[in-house]
XYZ file of C-alpha atoms in Angstrom:
312
model
C 246.412 73.677 278.623
C 245.609 73.424 274.905
C 246.597 77.052 274.379
C 249.987 76.346 276.018
C 250.556 73.349 273.733
C 249.761 75.329 270.551
C 251.814 78.271 271.793
C 254.791 75.979 272.318
C 254.559 75.113 268.610
C 254.474 78.762 267.618
C 250.665 78.965 267.140
C 249.223 81.906 269.048
C 245.591 82.939 269.707
C 244.373 79.545 268.524
C 241.311 79.699 270.776
C 239.962 82.598 268.677
C 239.959 80.634 265.410
C 236.906 78.918 263.857
C 238.438 75.448 264.375
C 239.139 76.038 268.054
C 236.002 74.517 269.680
C 236.359 70.969 268.296
C 240.193 70.791 268.126
C 240.594 72.454 271.512
C 238.336 69.830 273.108
C 240.197 66.970 271.423
C 243.627 68.247 272.540
C 242.363 68.637 276.096
C 241.176 65.030 275.977
C 244.558 63.786 274.737
C 246.207 65.631 277.620
C 243.813 64.081 280.134
C 244.459 60.562 278.774
C 248.173 61.170 279.122
C 247.632 62.123 282.775
C 245.224 59.236 283.386
C 242.279 61.519 283.977
C 240.230 60.136 281.028
C 239.657 56.527 279.998
C 240.617 55.548 276.451
C 237.025 54.681 275.474
C 236.024 58.307 275.946
C 239.144 59.361 274.126
C 238.232 57.150 271.143
C 234.809 58.819 271.038
C 236.537 62.155 270.497
C 238.419 60.722 267.536
C 235.126 59.429 266.091
C 233.682 62.939 266.443
C 236.753 64.344 264.733
C 236.240 61.943 261.823
C 232.604 63.058 261.561
C 233.677 66.721 261.463
C 236.177 65.862 258.741
C 233.512 63.995 256.720
C 231.114 66.933 257.014
C 233.791 69.369 255.916
C 234.459 67.262 252.786
C 230.734 67.270 251.905
C 230.534 71.022 252.495
C 233.583 71.580 250.318
C 231.999 69.456 247.561
C 228.770 71.483 247.733
C 230.707 74.741 247.611
C 232.500 73.559 244.477
C 229.090 72.865 242.895
C 227.823 76.322 243.823
C 230.950 77.953 242.390
C 230.534 75.969 239.166
C 226.842 76.994 238.845
C 227.723 80.660 239.409
C 230.447 80.480 236.765
C 228.055 78.849 234.255
C 225.426 81.553 234.899
C 228.041 84.270 234.426
C 229.170 82.733 231.129
C 225.547 82.444 229.933
C 224.835 86.099 230.725
C 227.991 87.170 228.915
C 227.013 85.078 225.878
C 223.497 86.556 225.780
C 224.940 90.050 226.087
C 227.315 89.424 223.172
C 224.472 88.001 221.044
C 222.311 91.067 221.765
C 225.157 93.433 220.838
C 225.750 91.555 217.563
C 222.021 91.651 216.747
C 221.825 95.398 217.390
C 224.888 96.015 215.223
C 223.415 93.965 212.365
C 220.156 95.928 212.678
C 222.021 99.238 212.459
C 223.939 98.054 209.400
C 220.742 96.915 207.685
C 219.039 100.260 208.336
C 222.074 102.086 206.926
C 222.035 99.966 203.775
C 218.384 100.776 203.098
C 219.347 104.432 202.808
C 221.995 103.712 200.154
C 220.162 103.262 196.857
C 221.448 103.049 193.317
C 218.430 105.076 192.316
C 216.410 106.835 194.995
C 212.670 107.001 194.557
C 211.162 110.370 193.841
C 208.847 111.158 196.736
C 205.977 113.561 197.281
C 206.377 116.501 199.652
C 204.094 114.937 202.279
C 206.232 111.783 202.455
C 208.826 113.593 204.557
C 206.253 113.129 207.358
C 204.193 110.222 208.654
C 201.015 110.584 206.638
C 197.624 109.073 205.864
C 194.147 110.037 204.650
C 191.134 110.039 206.992
C 187.609 111.003 205.921
C 189.126 112.430 202.745
C 191.560 114.728 204.596
C 195.350 114.524 204.457
C 196.878 113.842 207.878
C 200.525 114.689 208.597
C 202.643 113.830 211.656
C 206.230 114.633 212.558
C 208.821 111.856 212.598
C 211.291 113.607 214.905
C 212.146 117.019 216.362
C 213.214 118.394 212.978
C 210.084 117.352 211.075
C 207.914 118.481 214.012
C 209.423 121.943 213.647
C 209.000 121.978 209.851
C 205.423 120.694 210.021
C 204.192 123.376 212.410
C 206.171 126.284 210.969
C 205.830 125.577 207.250
C 202.904 123.250 206.573
C 200.245 124.245 209.126
C 197.573 126.736 208.023
C 195.070 128.734 210.056
C 192.120 126.369 209.402
C 194.052 123.198 210.258
C 193.648 121.196 213.456
C 196.713 120.183 215.505
C 196.719 117.103 217.755
C 199.227 115.928 220.349
C 199.372 113.290 223.089
C 200.112 114.048 226.724
C 203.412 112.168 226.423
C 206.664 114.079 226.005
C 208.396 113.478 222.694
C 205.209 112.672 220.791
C 204.811 113.995 217.230
C 202.532 116.880 216.365
C 199.779 115.640 214.056
C 197.964 117.990 211.687
C 194.641 117.632 209.867
C 194.910 119.614 206.630
C 191.482 121.271 206.521
C 189.811 123.009 203.571
C 187.241 124.641 205.849
C 186.611 125.263 209.539
C 186.096 121.974 211.348
C 182.835 123.247 212.835
C 181.394 123.348 209.311
C 181.640 119.561 209.017
C 178.589 117.421 209.713
C 178.654 116.220 213.320
C 179.236 112.517 212.634
C 182.005 113.153 210.137
C 183.683 115.674 212.449
C 183.726 113.206 215.349
C 185.043 110.362 213.167
C 187.764 112.603 211.749
C 188.938 113.729 215.187
C 188.807 110.246 216.757
C 190.547 108.461 213.877
C 193.246 111.140 213.719
C 193.696 110.880 217.491
C 194.278 107.116 217.066
C 196.838 107.823 214.352
C 198.631 110.348 216.595
C 198.592 107.987 219.595
C 199.846 105.005 217.582
C 202.790 106.954 216.186
C 203.793 108.193 219.645
C 205.943 106.677 222.382
C 202.788 104.940 223.673
C 203.187 102.324 220.906
C 206.814 101.705 221.815
C 205.811 101.258 225.463
C 203.082 98.792 224.491
C 200.245 100.845 226.008
C 196.655 100.053 225.111
C 195.455 103.653 225.140
C 196.490 107.221 225.902
C 194.997 110.732 226.064
C 195.132 113.043 223.038
C 194.106 116.704 222.740
C 193.486 119.008 219.797
C 193.957 122.759 219.407
C 193.968 125.378 216.677
C 197.215 126.675 215.107
C 196.947 130.107 216.751
C 197.269 128.404 220.151
C 200.737 127.104 219.277
C 203.775 129.306 219.746
C 207.540 129.033 219.711
C 207.717 131.749 222.378
C 208.513 130.202 225.752
C 207.384 131.474 229.133
C 209.754 133.823 230.941
C 212.803 131.918 232.133
C 211.986 128.810 230.091
C 213.552 127.355 226.961
C 211.898 125.382 224.162
C 214.101 122.757 222.569
C 213.936 121.864 218.883
C 210.565 120.404 217.879
C 208.821 121.669 221.027
C 206.155 124.388 221.145
C 204.079 126.162 223.772
C 200.358 125.384 223.691
C 198.216 128.119 225.223
C 194.499 128.272 225.869
C 191.922 125.499 226.036
C 192.918 121.972 225.066
C 190.136 119.765 223.726
C 190.840 116.337 225.205
C 189.918 112.964 223.761
C 190.414 110.589 226.683
C 191.486 106.960 226.509
C 192.231 106.857 222.790
C 192.894 103.192 221.867
C 196.041 102.408 219.922
C 195.549 100.606 216.630
C 197.255 100.725 213.272
C 197.137 98.976 209.924
C 199.710 99.131 207.145
C 198.872 98.836 203.480
C 198.448 100.332 200.035
C 196.549 103.604 199.697
C 195.897 105.361 196.406
C 196.359 109.112 196.794
C 196.749 111.742 194.064
C 196.818 109.022 191.432
C 199.648 106.994 193.029
C 199.585 103.817 195.111
C 201.758 104.152 198.186
C 202.502 102.240 201.367
C 201.367 103.969 204.542
C 199.496 103.372 207.799
C 196.075 104.265 209.181
C 193.915 103.477 212.224
C 191.433 100.558 211.998
C 188.426 102.590 210.850
C 190.328 104.148 207.945
C 192.668 101.371 206.817
C 189.603 99.452 205.610
C 189.560 101.850 202.658
C 193.035 100.702 201.581
C 193.498 98.520 198.510
C 195.363 95.943 200.599
C 196.432 95.973 204.247
C 197.353 94.019 207.380
C 196.935 95.084 210.998
C 199.893 95.714 213.285
C 200.368 95.446 217.040
C 203.167 96.401 219.461
C 205.359 93.305 219.865
C 208.945 92.198 220.451
C 209.878 91.128 216.940
C 213.064 91.912 215.050
C 212.404 94.800 212.689
C 214.357 93.111 209.901
C 212.077 90.055 210.019
C 208.937 92.225 209.952
C 210.198 94.279 207.001
C 210.973 91.115 205.057
C 207.485 89.707 205.667
C 205.745 92.985 204.761
C 207.744 93.218 201.531
C 206.511 89.720 200.693
C 202.884 90.635 201.417
C 203.056 93.757 199.222
C 205.467 92.375 196.593
C 203.079 93.290 193.745
C 203.569 96.984 194.599
C 207.390 97.068 194.344
C 207.897 97.936 198.005
C 211.474 98.180 199.314
C 212.993 98.307 202.814
C 212.991 102.099 202.939
C 209.289 102.270 202.034
C 208.482 100.134 205.076
C 210.903 101.806 207.486
C 209.502 105.266 206.688
C 205.958 104.421 207.770
C 206.321 101.967 210.679
C 205.400 103.215 214.178
C 208.193 103.707 216.749
C 209.633 100.679 218.493
C 208.918 97.089 217.556
C 205.777 95.655 215.949
C 204.319 92.482 214.517
C 201.465 91.512 212.217
C 198.125 90.626 213.804
C 197.463 87.002 212.860
C 193.880 86.034 212.078
């Protein structure tokens, strides 16, 4: 009956719509009242039910509007945060570019093209990137030196510049030299950027390192094949201090692991942390202001990623 009524008004397939159950029942009731098959009291009850459905639909609509508004606010907040992050990254890139533009560039020692420090009286060198890795191994590594590397891909090669075979060193000094250098290598690797507490490091002799790849393989820039036995130092803890070290008659800013940085004239300890690099550089320049440190001096020696000062 209800379908015939709606069809007569040009509305087809009404019974398949979402409103059909309640409206269909109400129309049927109206038809029954008209034919005397339903008393008006029952008919009025149907109208009350219809009013309740209408009231519920208004509340639902109001809630949906609230949900839509909350979603829109969240979307706007995410967009704002994204824009702020992009602006911050752009400012950081501009600041790093400006540090490289100097009216008068400082004259630097040959070893300052690498990450460097002094441990147990020995000069330690580490690559900064693929190019300096390549230069370090090919040009500045001698037969008596010791080469260290972490198990992580992309880590720098680290070289102990030896004046004798390492086996000639007294046992305690040899172990301290290897462990402290391993900490230096680990702290200047991707492990610091990832915020790891420790990582594995191994050491080999220069003759074990080759630029000749295995058959069918290719070595990219800064990468080398390591053949033969690797001497592992497991679970090397990350730790690094930054400060003023006097070397070859000059006072320079550099880094060293905890056991060696204590020999620096002045230093603070660092830790992996989410702090803006610009803020850290500014604070470090203030700490070492008596040594005429500039932005480039700090940028050259910091470990990869973000860091902060360990507060006492």
